[in-house]
Amino acid sequence: MEGLLDEIVAKYNYWIYVVLMMIGFYAMIGKRNLVKKLIGMNIFQTAIILFFVSTGVKRDAGLAIVDKQQALAGAIDVATVVNPLPHVLMLTAIVVGVSVTGVALAVMQRIHREHGTLEEDEILEKIGR
Amino acid sequence: MISGNFLAYAIAAPLVMAFVVNLVGRARPFLVAPLALLSLAVSSLCSLLLLARVLRDGTESYTMGGWQPPWGIELVVDPLSGLMLLLVAAIALIATWSAGASVRQEMEGREHVFFTLYLILVSGLLALTVTGDAFNLYVMLEITAITTYGLIAMGRERAALASFNYIIMGTIGACFYLLGVGYLYILTGSLNMADIGRILPELYGGAAVATAFAFMLVGMWVKMAFFPLHGWLPNAYTYAPSGTSVLIAPLMTKVSVYLMIRIMFTIFSPEYTFFQHAGVQHLIVWASALAIIIASSLALAQTEFKKMLTYIIVAEVGYMVGGVWLANEPGMTGAVLHIVNDALMTLCLFLVASAVVFRQGSCRFEDFRGLYRTMPLTMAAFTVGAFSMIGVPPTAGFFSKWYLILGGIEAGQWAYVAALVFSSLVNAVLFFRIIEIAFFNSEDGHGHGHHGTLARHEAPGALVQPLVLTAVALIVVGLASGALVDAVILPALQWLQ
């Protein structure tokens, strides 16, 4: 028990990401309301963003804004700055997430216009399956 | 200098044209389809020249914007990706030929919107086949996915709901892949596929590598609708507009299978994929056998032509995944050849569906009644496509199935071989049922006297020409499959190992 707790505390960022991801996953698969599914999807994506961003962090490291001359001279100790690459990757992932959410909302509007509801069960009942 | 940039032109032509089409199409809707065709013709030509050069001179690498790999994004054309590039460009070209007519009929006044998304999708698919960067692959995957969601949702009735389900499943697939990339980045500090492939062997055996592998693979399986992750596909492809389904049905799943091959052999290696985890390979071949049998059985239960085809696609995905995981040369050859053949067969049959929908309004089985008389060209092409799906020589479908069966026998995977034979038999039942309905039209109560009034009523030329071309291509590719295997596929496989 002690060992497990230490493990959780030592890598708490990964545990948070796993828990968040599972919440999102559950909402996407388990919920029957389309809006809830979409929110689940957002939580799911955010969990992955958190995972990536947290991998770039180093203990006691500062922002990755460095002096150009110093950098060219190779005088920067990489341990003093966080790794900016995962953060930059996640900017792209955020854009992707926003686009998917936008498309999903537009599609949802069409569904509501077509069927008058966003409850999956009611829609399926109306379609008659 | 121009020839050095073929790859950039091939991808950029549809991308640039997407925006031109959007602007020009507002005022002159009749220009939209010709412009789209023009850009895809440029892509096809560039891909063809590029493939010829790669086969002669060996693998080419293109660094976008002059940033050197492994930091910059690298585009790699080896024989396999060159083949895929040409396949995507050519299929998109033929599909666009017919999409123009069906889009004009189904969504008058929105052609420019449709073709904007359509061309971005093609451009994303082209980039997917050549990218050498694991994160770039994720971005391209999402570009193709987002445009596909929109294109599917343009259909009527249940299309929007089908599209929403696809959004949820597609996002899960892409996010799983992204997670896998994250693990690999933590392990290796690199995002370039070849670079990861060089660093990774020292780390084989670790749990994190296995996790990354599993996440990426499952992500791709969701994207390619590998049974039992196929739930989103049938409705999405059935209710999509005809113009959408002729493009996405042949290409999306096939490109995902290709990406799976990339992940298995470029990022990881055959040794890791097949030998690191005992039993996994065996299990996946079994799963694909199961996929083939169940999807074929589900196809039997359908009464709508397009929906039946979607279940056949799911079964065909099982063919290819199984073929790759047989882990021997005939199996691999069969899988790659089947990517090409299946793209052509699916294109052919979906073009038939789109021609029938154009004339009859829908494509339930009863809509095929008497079509051999009224739409002879369409049905002739349908027969070729159907024979290819069943696997009758000399159509293309026979040869890839032959290689797959040989691979299955060599690997001793009898369940997989049995599933292939079973699926061929089911396909024969499925297609002969339709041929029977289409051939004998007098059973609808009108009696024989009705024959005289059934005039020829073929779909417009823009729908029939690409269809006939595809049907001819099926036979030509079938007859030339020996040459294709020797000239392209075997070099491609050697490059992978």
XYZ file of C-alpha atoms in Angstrom:
626
model
C 0.000 0.000 0.000
C 2.827 2.342 0.966
C 4.635 1.503 -2.264
C 1.597 2.207 -4.401
C 1.026 5.565 -2.733
C 4.639 6.549 -3.317
C 4.273 5.527 -6.928
C 1.176 7.684 -7.329
C 2.786 10.704 -5.654
C 5.986 10.386 -7.641
C 4.178 10.295 -10.990
C 1.017 12.169 -10.084
C 0.827 13.934 -13.468
C 0.481 10.607 -15.279
C -2.140 9.398 -12.822
C -4.193 12.552 -13.316
C -3.982 12.153 -17.065
C -5.081 8.525 -16.895
C -8.027 9.338 -14.624
C -9.121 12.273 -16.795
C -8.782 10.192 -19.919
C -10.926 7.430 -18.475
C -13.611 9.936 -17.461
C -13.672 11.286 -20.997
C -13.633 7.808 -22.484
C -16.549 6.745 -20.305
C -18.566 9.790 -21.351
C -17.879 9.155 -25.038
C -18.852 5.508 -24.915
C -21.344 5.312 -22.065
C -23.446 8.480 -22.252
C -26.491 8.557 -24.513
C -26.747 12.335 -24.877
C -24.770 13.710 -27.806
C -23.671 16.885 -25.977
C -22.321 14.790 -23.118
C -20.463 12.640 -25.624
C -18.893 15.739 -27.114
C -17.873 17.048 -23.689
C -16.388 13.640 -22.959
C -14.405 13.945 -26.166
C -13.049 17.314 -25.051
C -12.010 15.924 -21.672
C -10.335 13.032 -23.466
C -8.334 15.366 -25.686
C -7.436 17.643 -22.800
C -6.101 14.668 -20.860
C -3.727 13.873 -23.703
C -2.633 17.508 -23.897
C -1.911 17.409 -20.168
C 0.111 14.247 -20.657
C 2.249 15.779 -23.401
C 2.784 19.100 -21.640
C 3.775 17.448 -18.395
C 6.427 15.370 -20.172
C 8.316 18.530 -21.119
C 8.708 19.729 -17.540
C 12.020 19.477 -15.697
C 12.632 20.130 -11.998
C 13.579 23.772 -11.277
C 13.754 24.600 -14.975
C 12.721 27.968 -16.357
C 10.908 29.117 -19.454
C 12.357 28.116 -22.788
C 13.085 31.703 -23.786
C 16.831 32.003 -24.279
C 19.306 34.548 -25.475
C 20.193 33.923 -29.104
C 23.894 34.744 -28.758
C 24.197 32.503 -25.734
C 22.363 29.691 -27.512
C 24.553 29.953 -30.601
C 27.626 29.847 -28.410
C 26.280 26.683 -26.812
C 26.372 28.284 -23.400
C 22.873 27.170 -22.367
C 22.527 24.312 -19.949
C 19.515 22.382 -21.257
C 18.639 21.321 -17.722
C 17.712 24.912 -16.881
C 14.951 25.235 -19.464
C 11.849 23.108 -19.974
C 11.534 21.158 -23.193
C 9.318 23.360 -25.387
C 8.703 20.822 -28.140
C 5.779 18.953 -26.528
C 4.169 22.321 -25.779
C 4.458 23.340 -29.411
C 3.058 20.002 -30.538
C 0.121 20.529 -28.252
C -0.638 23.906 -29.816
C -1.342 21.948 -32.990
C -3.342 19.369 -31.067
C -5.424 22.134 -29.469
C -6.182 23.552 -32.911
C -7.179 20.087 -34.088
C -9.363 19.658 -30.999
C -11.103 22.988 -31.548
C -11.768 22.149 -35.208
C -13.214 18.760 -34.381
C -15.412 20.321 -31.697
C -16.583 22.956 -34.164
C -17.475 20.372 -36.791
C -19.186 18.236 -34.170
C -21.301 21.185 -32.976
C -22.320 21.997 -36.551
C -23.235 18.376 -37.175
C -25.187 18.356 -33.917
C -27.189 21.352 -35.086
C -28.142 19.408 -38.206
C -29.129 16.431 -36.081
C -31.335 18.636 -33.935
C -32.964 20.185 -36.994
C -33.540 16.753 -38.498
C -34.777 14.853 -35.445
C -35.704 17.542 -32.901
C -33.651 16.028 -30.092
C -30.084 15.261 -29.067
C -30.860 12.134 -27.036
C -29.490 9.171 -28.945
C -32.245 6.815 -27.727
C -35.019 9.137 -28.863
C -33.396 9.633 -32.265
C -33.019 5.899 -32.781
C -36.638 5.434 -31.738
C -37.765 8.024 -34.284
C -35.719 6.458 -37.053
C -37.415 3.232 -36.076
C -34.649 0.814 -35.484
C 14.470 22.001 -60.886
C 10.813 21.366 -61.581
C 11.284 17.626 -61.395
C 12.856 17.986 -57.939
C 9.625 19.350 -56.568
C 7.174 16.815 -58.006
C 6.178 15.698 -54.553
C 5.382 19.200 -53.357
C 3.327 19.854 -56.505
C 1.417 16.599 -56.135
C 0.272 17.571 -52.644
C -0.063 21.298 -53.189
C -2.125 21.147 -56.408
C -5.365 19.943 -54.762
C -4.731 22.047 -51.653
C -4.370 25.297 -53.610
C -7.214 24.376 -55.927
C -9.483 23.794 -52.913
C -9.457 27.512 -52.204
C -9.582 28.557 -55.862
C -12.633 26.355 -56.323
C -14.308 27.927 -53.334
C -13.889 31.443 -54.726
C -14.515 30.726 -58.400
C -17.363 28.299 -57.726
C -19.536 30.961 -56.085
C -19.967 32.783 -59.380
C -19.372 29.958 -61.862
C -20.509 26.623 -60.391
C -19.969 24.795 -63.700
C -16.210 25.404 -63.424
C -15.864 23.609 -60.103
C -15.612 20.019 -61.292
C -13.258 20.725 -64.248
C -10.902 22.707 -61.982
C -10.879 19.907 -59.409
C -10.160 17.405 -62.173
C -7.316 19.570 -63.450
C -5.589 19.735 -60.062
C -5.932 15.993 -59.547
C -4.617 15.340 -63.046
C -1.515 17.339 -62.084
C -1.202 15.262 -58.893
C -1.587 11.997 -60.761
C 0.971 12.957 -63.363
C 3.504 14.079 -60.745
C 2.950 10.883 -58.726
C 3.397 8.741 -61.817
C 6.679 10.419 -62.774
C 7.807 10.287 -59.157
C 7.080 6.573 -58.850
C 8.953 5.871 -62.089
C 11.947 7.824 -60.791
C 11.899 6.165 -57.377
C 11.790 2.718 -58.958
C 14.796 3.656 -61.098
C 16.936 5.690 -58.682
C 15.803 4.551 -55.265
C 14.166 6.258 -52.287
C 13.763 10.009 -52.309
C 13.525 12.282 -49.329
C 12.039 15.755 -49.503
C 12.652 18.248 -46.727
C 9.864 20.765 -46.420
C 11.123 24.327 -46.103
C 14.751 23.260 -45.875
C 14.583 22.106 -42.235
C 16.788 19.053 -42.070
C 15.425 15.846 -40.545
C 15.141 14.657 -37.817
C 14.094 18.152 -36.712
C 12.224 19.215 -39.795
C 9.337 17.355 -41.359
C 10.584 14.901 -43.911
C 8.552 13.504 -46.771
C 9.769 10.122 -47.949
C 8.959 8.447 -51.243
C 10.038 4.831 -51.343
C 8.509 2.291 -53.754
C 5.648 1.542 -51.364
C 4.669 5.127 -50.593
C 5.179 6.041 -54.243
C 2.710 3.335 -55.187
C 0.235 4.571 -52.584
C 0.671 8.163 -53.733
C -0.151 7.185 -57.310
C -3.058 5.027 -56.162
C -4.607 7.836 -54.105
C -4.145 10.425 -56.852
C -5.491 8.166 -59.606
C -8.506 6.940 -57.628
C -9.323 10.491 -56.583
C -9.089 11.601 -60.221
C -11.513 8.908 -61.406
C -13.847 9.481 -58.460
C -13.944 13.234 -59.098
C -14.927 12.625 -62.704
C -18.176 11.101 -61.508
C -18.584 13.172 -58.327
C -19.183 16.305 -60.412
C -22.401 14.934 -61.893
C -23.822 13.372 -58.745
C -23.015 16.410 -56.614
C -24.763 18.688 -59.105
C -27.850 16.516 -58.795
C -27.791 15.932 -55.036
C -26.750 19.346 -53.741
C -27.314 21.983 -56.362
C -25.688 25.300 -55.461
C -23.302 23.864 -52.910
C -20.757 22.387 -55.311
C -18.024 24.807 -54.333
C -18.354 23.952 -50.635
C -18.354 20.251 -51.359
C -15.298 20.365 -53.583
C -13.356 22.576 -51.192
C -13.610 19.903 -48.509
C -13.127 17.177 -51.087
C -9.835 18.575 -52.407
C -8.460 19.226 -48.923
C -9.281 15.613 -48.118
C -7.401 14.358 -51.179
C -4.447 16.559 -50.349
C -4.432 15.199 -46.784
C -4.541 11.623 -48.056
C -1.636 12.277 -50.428
C 0.423 13.776 -47.609
C -0.458 10.848 -45.321
C 1.125 8.390 -47.707
C 4.485 10.152 -47.906
C 5.002 11.764 -44.512
C 8.048 10.580 -42.618
C 7.165 12.307 -39.380
C 5.079 10.615 -36.701
C 3.405 13.779 -35.416
C 2.795 15.130 -38.889
C 1.011 11.875 -39.579
C -1.383 12.639 -36.703
C -2.111 16.102 -38.087
C -2.748 14.741 -41.586
C -4.913 12.004 -40.118
C -7.078 14.647 -38.466
C -7.199 16.791 -41.611
C -8.555 13.865 -43.590
C -10.905 12.951 -40.748
C -12.364 16.443 -40.228
C -13.031 16.934 -43.934
C -14.607 13.480 -44.101
C -16.942 14.292 -41.196
C -18.154 17.337 -43.120
C -18.490 15.491 -46.413
C -20.527 12.710 -44.801
C -22.780 15.119 -42.916
C -23.759 16.733 -46.249
C -25.909 13.676 -46.959
C -29.602 13.486 -46.171
C -31.567 12.058 -43.249
C -29.392 9.884 -41.029
C -26.108 11.154 -42.459
C -25.639 13.713 -39.677
C -26.032 11.143 -36.909
C -23.718 8.715 -38.714
C -21.194 11.512 -39.081
C -21.396 12.306 -35.352
C -20.711 8.698 -34.426
C -17.764 8.764 -36.791
C -16.488 11.948 -35.114
C -16.495 10.234 -31.724
C -14.856 7.034 -32.958
C -12.432 8.813 -35.270
C -11.259 11.058 -32.448
C -10.688 8.073 -30.196
C -8.609 6.441 -32.916
C -6.523 9.527 -33.630
C -6.008 10.258 -29.912
C -4.809 6.703 -29.290
C -2.306 7.129 -32.082
C -1.217 10.471 -30.608
C -0.707 8.851 -27.207
C 1.491 6.241 -28.846
C 3.549 9.005 -30.433
C 3.830 10.630 -26.997
C 5.295 7.478 -25.460
C 7.751 7.120 -28.330
C 8.780 10.756 -27.988
C 9.459 10.306 -24.279
C 11.528 7.211 -25.034
C 13.508 8.441 -28.013
C 13.240 12.231 -28.084
C 12.482 12.097 -31.788
C 9.432 12.383 -33.998
C 11.015 11.383 -37.296
C 9.891 7.847 -38.130
C 13.200 6.639 -39.516
C 15.047 8.237 -36.614
C 12.752 6.591 -34.062
C 13.282 3.336 -35.941
C 17.052 3.711 -35.492
C 16.944 4.556 -31.766
C 14.222 2.164 -30.693
C 15.909 -1.271 -31.064
C 17.988 -0.643 -27.939
C 14.800 -0.154 -25.952
C 12.872 -3.195 -27.230
C 11.450 -5.283 -24.432
C 10.382 -2.347 -22.285
C 6.761 -1.986 -21.236
C 6.593 1.591 -22.543
C 7.549 0.490 -26.079
C 4.874 -2.185 -25.982
C 2.310 0.365 -24.756
C 3.205 2.758 -27.557
C 2.951 -0.034 -30.110
C -0.435 -1.148 -28.795
C -1.867 2.392 -28.707
C -0.743 3.186 -32.253
C -2.003 -0.102 -33.618
C -5.411 0.109 -31.933
C -5.735 3.726 -33.050
C -5.167 2.671 -36.649
C -7.583 -0.219 -36.310
C -10.326 2.157 -35.232
C -9.530 4.335 -38.252
C -9.614 1.433 -40.684
C -12.726 -0.151 -39.120
C -11.066 -3.442 -38.248
C -13.724 -5.670 -36.703
C -14.882 -5.262 -33.853
C -13.990 -1.556 -34.074
C -15.995 -1.131 -37.298
C -19.256 0.160 -35.774
C -19.021 3.631 -37.255
C -18.326 2.657 -40.864
C -21.487 1.109 -42.383
C -23.870 3.979 -41.590
C -21.344 6.700 -42.346
C -20.547 5.333 -45.803
C -24.136 4.382 -46.618
C -25.783 7.710 -45.853
C -22.980 9.881 -47.238
C -23.729 11.608 -50.557
C -22.733 9.551 -53.629
C -19.936 11.986 -54.432
C -18.440 11.470 -50.977
C -18.679 7.716 -50.821
C -17.002 7.138 -54.196
C -13.921 8.871 -52.779
C -13.773 7.781 -49.143
C -14.903 4.171 -49.533
C -11.986 3.158 -51.776
C -9.347 5.281 -50.079
C -9.772 5.877 -46.340
C -9.556 2.296 -45.095
C -6.823 1.380 -47.562
C -4.641 4.323 -46.572
C -5.094 3.340 -42.910
C -3.931 -0.182 -43.711
C -0.887 1.310 -45.414
C -0.237 3.438 -42.321
C -0.417 0.329 -40.178
C 2.288 -1.205 -42.382
C 4.355 1.986 -41.948
C 4.025 1.827 -38.161
C 4.853 -1.866 -38.052
C 7.908 -1.733 -40.300
C 9.299 1.801 -40.360
C 8.785 2.973 -36.792
C 9.059 -0.523 -35.350
C 10.728 -3.396 -37.155
C 9.559 -6.796 -38.394
C 11.565 -8.446 -35.599
C 9.747 -6.394 -32.972
C 6.329 -6.664 -34.580
C 6.328 -10.392 -35.113
C 8.697 -11.896 -32.572
C 8.871 -9.702 -29.474
C 5.535 -10.686 -28.030
C 4.836 -14.343 -28.547
C 1.295 -15.146 -29.552
C 0.243 -11.638 -30.539
C 0.819 -12.288 -34.223
C -1.174 -15.492 -34.042
C -3.975 -13.754 -32.190
C -4.275 -10.952 -34.741
C -4.467 -13.370 -37.665
C -7.253 -15.155 -35.807
C -8.994 -11.842 -35.154
C -8.843 -10.978 -38.839
C -10.248 -14.378 -39.777
C -13.099 -13.681 -37.372
C -13.512 -10.206 -38.856
C -13.813 -11.627 -42.357
C -16.374 -14.256 -41.379
C -18.587 -12.000 -39.268
C -18.506 -9.025 -41.625
C -19.332 -11.290 -44.587
C -22.242 -12.782 -42.669
C -23.515 -9.303 -41.792
C -23.305 -8.353 -45.469
C -25.680 -11.242 -46.220
C -28.337 -9.673 -44.046
C -28.459 -6.364 -45.952
C -31.088 -5.353 -48.472
C -29.444 -2.157 -49.637
C -26.571 -2.264 -52.104
C -24.411 0.474 -50.556
C -24.832 -0.903 -47.043
C -23.912 -4.372 -48.249
C -20.767 -2.931 -49.816
C -19.779 -1.269 -46.532
C -19.831 -4.639 -44.773
C -17.764 -6.089 -47.606
C -15.254 -3.285 -46.989
C -15.045 -4.319 -43.341
C -14.395 -7.895 -44.445
C -11.727 -6.721 -46.902
C -9.969 -4.833 -44.106
C -9.789 -8.203 -42.376
C -8.130 -9.661 -45.512
C -5.421 -7.014 -45.514
C -4.697 -6.914 -41.787
C -4.532 -10.691 -41.755
C -2.275 -10.733 -44.802
C 0.188 -8.307 -43.240
C 0.262 -10.204 -39.954
C 0.901 -13.567 -41.623
C 4.551 -12.459 -41.466
C 5.660 -14.068 -44.701
C 6.375 -12.808 -48.185
C 3.298 -14.075 -50.062
C 1.039 -12.736 -47.306
C 2.668 -9.312 -47.381
C 2.651 -9.237 -51.190
C -0.992 -10.218 -51.194
C -1.856 -7.519 -48.647
C -0.135 -4.742 -50.595
C -1.548 -5.959 -53.907
C -4.947 -6.166 -52.275
C -4.695 -2.544 -51.163
C -4.430 -1.607 -54.847
C -7.035 -4.069 -56.079
C -9.526 -3.435 -53.315
C -9.330 0.306 -53.897
C -10.190 -0.303 -57.557
C -12.951 -2.826 -56.845
C -14.562 -0.647 -54.193
C -14.342 2.346 -56.503
C -15.974 0.361 -59.297
C -18.865 -0.849 -57.146
C -19.470 2.506 -55.479
C -19.510 4.146 -58.915
C -22.189 1.624 -59.852
C -24.100 2.581 -56.710
C -23.793 6.232 -57.572
C -25.017 5.648 -61.160
C -27.972 3.610 -59.914
C -28.835 6.236 -57.291
C -28.649 8.880 -60.015
C -31.313 7.107 -62.108
C -33.393 5.235 -59.548
C -33.165 7.560 -56.543
C -31.885 4.868 -54.190
C -30.060 1.575 -54.471
C -32.096 -1.010 -52.632
C -31.971 -4.405 -54.279
C -35.391 -3.947 -55.931
C -34.069 -0.823 -57.661
C -31.781 -3.087 -59.683
C -34.741 -4.803 -61.322
C -34.287 -4.895 -65.072
C -31.152 -2.814 -65.069
C -29.295 -5.104 -67.486
C -31.751 -3.897 -70.074
C -31.971 -0.232 -69.120
C -28.420 0.457 -67.968
C -26.314 -2.132 -69.801
C -22.940 -0.381 -69.505
C -23.330 0.223 -65.779
C -24.320 -3.370 -65.209
C -21.480 -4.705 -67.371
C -19.036 -2.788 -65.187
C -20.921 -4.017 -62.122
C -20.430 -7.592 -63.266
C -16.681 -7.078 -63.627
C -16.494 -5.463 -60.178
C -18.597 -8.226 -58.658
C -16.433 -10.958 -60.248
C -13.361 -9.212 -58.896
C -14.819 -9.108 -55.385
C -15.679 -12.799 -55.631
C -12.210 -13.518 -57.009
C -12.860 -14.818 -60.513
C -9.802 -14.773 -62.796
C -8.665 -12.765 -64.717
C -10.039 -9.878 -62.636
C -7.684 -8.236 -60.171
C -9.388 -9.577 -57.058
C -8.407 -13.139 -57.878
C -4.653 -12.539 -57.841
C -4.361 -10.775 -54.506
C -6.631 -13.359 -52.928
C -4.404 -16.060 -54.414
C -1.323 -14.549 -52.775
C -3.170 -14.163 -49.469
C -4.264 -17.807 -49.531
C -0.720 -18.928 -50.420
C 0.579 -16.874 -47.488
C -2.008 -18.373 -45.180
C -1.055 -21.912 -46.226
C 2.655 -21.186 -45.845
C 2.104 -19.801 -42.355
C -0.214 -22.691 -41.483
C -3.024 -20.303 -40.552
C -5.863 -22.523 -41.669
C -8.577 -20.461 -39.998
C -7.547 -17.470 -42.085
C -7.517 -19.522 -45.299
C -10.943 -20.910 -44.471
C -12.241 -17.405 -43.772
C -10.983 -16.195 -47.178
C -12.719 -19.056 -48.970
C -15.881 -18.547 -46.935
C -15.926 -14.852 -47.751
C -15.482 -15.568 -51.482
C -18.467 -17.890 -51.370
C -20.556 -15.325 -49.503
C -19.574 -12.657 -52.036
C -20.661 -15.000 -54.826
C -24.057 -15.407 -53.163
C -24.381 -11.663 -52.566
C -23.539 -10.580 -56.068
C -25.376 -13.319 -57.930
C -28.486 -12.378 -55.988
C -28.233 -8.869 -57.417
C -27.316 -10.115 -60.893
C -30.416 -12.284 -60.812
C -32.645 -9.379 -59.789
C -31.124 -7.137 -62.430
C -31.320 -9.743 -65.181
C -34.814 -11.124 -64.714
C -37.056 -8.123 -64.572
C -40.327 -9.769 -65.450
C -41.115 -10.929 -61.929
C -42.429 -7.547 -60.820
C -45.938 -8.383 -61.943
C -45.856 -6.450 -65.207
C -45.424 -9.604 -67.250
C -43.451 -10.036 -70.425
C -45.356 -7.420 -72.340
C -43.565 -4.796 -70.299
C -40.209 -5.499 -71.945
C -40.860 -3.398 -74.976
C -41.376 -0.238 -72.945
C -38.083 -0.577 -71.046
C -35.983 1.812 -73.049
C -32.287 2.241 -72.494
C -31.880 4.798 -69.802
C -28.168 4.906 -69.015
C -26.713 7.257 -66.416
C -25.031 10.377 -67.849
C -21.652 10.031 -69.514
C -19.765 11.626 -66.630
C -20.896 8.734 -64.434
C -20.525 5.917 -66.957
C -17.099 6.797 -68.422
C -15.138 6.540 -65.162
C -17.075 3.401 -64.338
C -16.133 1.677 -67.577
C -12.560 2.883 -67.161
C -12.390 1.354 -63.679
C -13.855 -1.917 -64.897
C -11.235 -2.083 -67.651
C -8.551 -1.176 -65.112
C -9.675 -4.100 -62.943
C -8.994 -6.532 -65.779
C -5.772 -4.814 -66.874
C -4.390 -4.714 -63.337
C -5.444 -8.337 -62.973
C -3.580 -9.400 -66.103
C -0.580 -7.239 -65.205
C -0.458 -8.214 -61.554
C 2.616 -10.407 -62.089
C 4.484 -7.432 -63.534
C 3.145 -5.157 -60.796
C 4.366 -7.504 -58.085
C 7.817 -7.896 -59.646
C 8.343 -4.247 -60.543
C 6.848 -2.416 -57.573
C 5.677 -4.532 -54.679
C 8.716 -6.781 -54.197
C 11.153 -3.807 -54.234
C 8.810 -2.084 -51.788
C 8.894 -5.062 -49.435
C 12.668 -5.330 -49.685
C 12.921 -1.698 -48.708
C 10.806 -2.365 -45.626
C 13.091 -5.115 -44.372
